[in-house]
Amino acid sequence: MADHFEVVETVCGRQEAEILQSFLRAQDIDCEISQEGAGIAMGLTVDGMGEAQILVPSRQREQALEAIERYKRAQPEKPARPEKSESQKK
């Protein structure tokens, strides 16, 4: 019987998805990436079009979720964007 794949993470962009895919595969977790065609073709990152989903077989779901948590803990926090001043908003 073929494995059913489940989404375990959604990331912003193909590059981040490929990094996470490599991380999971290095831990012997089967992994695929799914992304909207327009986001791939045009490199769009607005309105969710650049999002990519990480899918793993159901049997490896828990293992993948634990690995993703370890991956996230190892990543530095992204700096907050500075707020625009009133003159920049115009």
CSV table of C-alpha atoms in Angstrom, one decimal:
chain,number,residue,atom,x,y,z
A,1,MET,CA,0.0,0.0,0.0
A,2,ALA,CA,1.3,3.4,-0.9
A,3,ASP,CA,2.0,6.0,1.8
A,4,HIS,CA,-0.3,8.9,2.2
A,5,PHE,CA,1.7,12.1,2.4
A,6,GLU,CA,0.8,14.8,4.9
A,7,VAL,CA,1.8,18.5,5.1
A,8,VAL,CA,4.0,19.0,8.2
A,9,GLU,CA,5.2,22.6,7.5
A,10,THR,CA,4.6,25.6,5.3
A,11,VAL,CA,7.5,27.9,4.6
A,12,CYS,CA,8.0,31.1,2.6
A,13,GLY,CA,9.7,30.2,-0.6
A,14,ARG,CA,11.3,27.4,-2.5
A,15,GLN,CA,14.8,28.0,-1.1
A,16,GLU,CA,13.7,27.6,2.5
A,17,ALA,CA,11.7,24.5,1.5
A,18,GLU,CA,14.7,22.9,-0.1
A,19,ILE,CA,16.9,23.6,2.9
A,20,LEU,CA,14.3,22.0,5.2
A,21,GLN,CA,13.9,19.1,2.7
A,22,SER,CA,17.7,18.5,2.9
A,23,PHE,CA,17.6,18.6,6.6
A,24,LEU,CA,14.8,16.0,6.8
A,25,ARG,CA,16.3,13.7,4.2
A,26,ALA,CA,19.6,13.8,6.1
A,27,GLN,CA,17.7,12.2,9.0
A,28,ASP,CA,16.2,9.5,6.7
A,29,ILE,CA,12.8,11.2,6.5
A,30,ASP,CA,11.2,11.0,3.1
A,31,CYS,CA,10.1,14.4,2.1
A,32,GLU,CA,8.5,16.2,-0.9
A,33,ILE,CA,7.9,19.9,-1.6
A,34,SER,CA,4.6,21.2,-3.1
A,35,GLN,CA,4.3,24.8,-4.3
A,36,GLU,CA,1.8,26.8,-6.4
A,37,GLY,CA,3.0,26.9,-10.0
A,38,ALA,CA,2.8,30.7,-10.3
A,39,GLY,CA,5.0,31.1,-7.2
A,40,ILE,CA,7.6,28.9,-8.8
A,41,ALA,CA,7.5,30.5,-12.3
A,42,MET,CA,7.4,34.1,-11.2
A,43,GLY,CA,9.2,33.9,-7.9
A,44,LEU,CA,6.2,35.5,-6.2
A,45,THR,CA,6.2,35.9,-2.4
A,46,VAL,CA,3.1,38.0,-1.9
A,47,ASP,CA,-0.3,36.8,-0.8
A,48,GLY,CA,0.9,33.3,0.0
A,49,MET,CA,1.9,32.5,-3.6
A,50,GLY,CA,5.5,31.9,-2.6
A,51,GLU,CA,4.6,29.5,0.1
A,52,ALA,CA,5.9,26.0,-0.2
A,53,GLN,CA,4.5,23.0,1.7
A,54,ILE,CA,6.7,20.2,3.2
A,55,LEU,CA,5.0,16.8,2.9
A,56,VAL,CA,6.1,13.5,4.5
A,57,PRO,CA,4.6,10.0,4.6
A,58,SER,CA,2.1,9.6,7.4
A,59,ARG,CA,4.2,6.9,9.0
A,60,GLN,CA,7.0,9.5,9.5
A,61,ARG,CA,4.9,12.5,10.5
A,62,GLU,CA,5.8,12.5,14.2
A,63,GLN,CA,9.5,12.0,13.4
A,64,ALA,CA,9.4,14.9,11.0
A,65,LEU,CA,7.6,17.2,13.4
A,66,GLU,CA,10.2,16.6,16.0
A,67,ALA,CA,13.0,17.2,13.5
A,68,ILE,CA,11.4,20.4,12.4
A,69,GLU,CA,11.2,21.7,16.0
A,70,ARG,CA,14.9,20.9,16.4
A,71,TYR,CA,15.6,22.8,13.1
A,72,LYS,CA,13.6,25.8,14.2
A,73,ARG,CA,15.4,26.0,17.6
A,74,ALA,CA,18.7,26.0,15.8
A,75,GLN,CA,17.8,28.9,13.6
A,76,PRO,CA,18.5,32.5,14.8
A,77,GLU,CA,15.4,34.6,15.3
A,78,LYS,CA,14.6,36.9,12.4
A,79,PRO,CA,15.0,40.6,13.3
A,80,ALA,CA,11.8,42.6,13.6
A,81,ARG,CA,11.3,45.0,10.8
A,82,PRO,CA,11.7,48.6,11.9
A,83,GLU,CA,8.4,50.6,11.8
A,84,LYS,CA,8.2,53.3,9.2
A,85,SER,CA,8.2,56.9,10.5
A,86,GLU,CA,5.3,59.2,9.6
A,87,SER,CA,7.4,60.8,6.8
A,88,GLN,CA,8.1,57.4,5.3
A,89,LYS,CA,4.5,56.4,5.2
A,90,LYS,CA,3.5,59.1,2.8
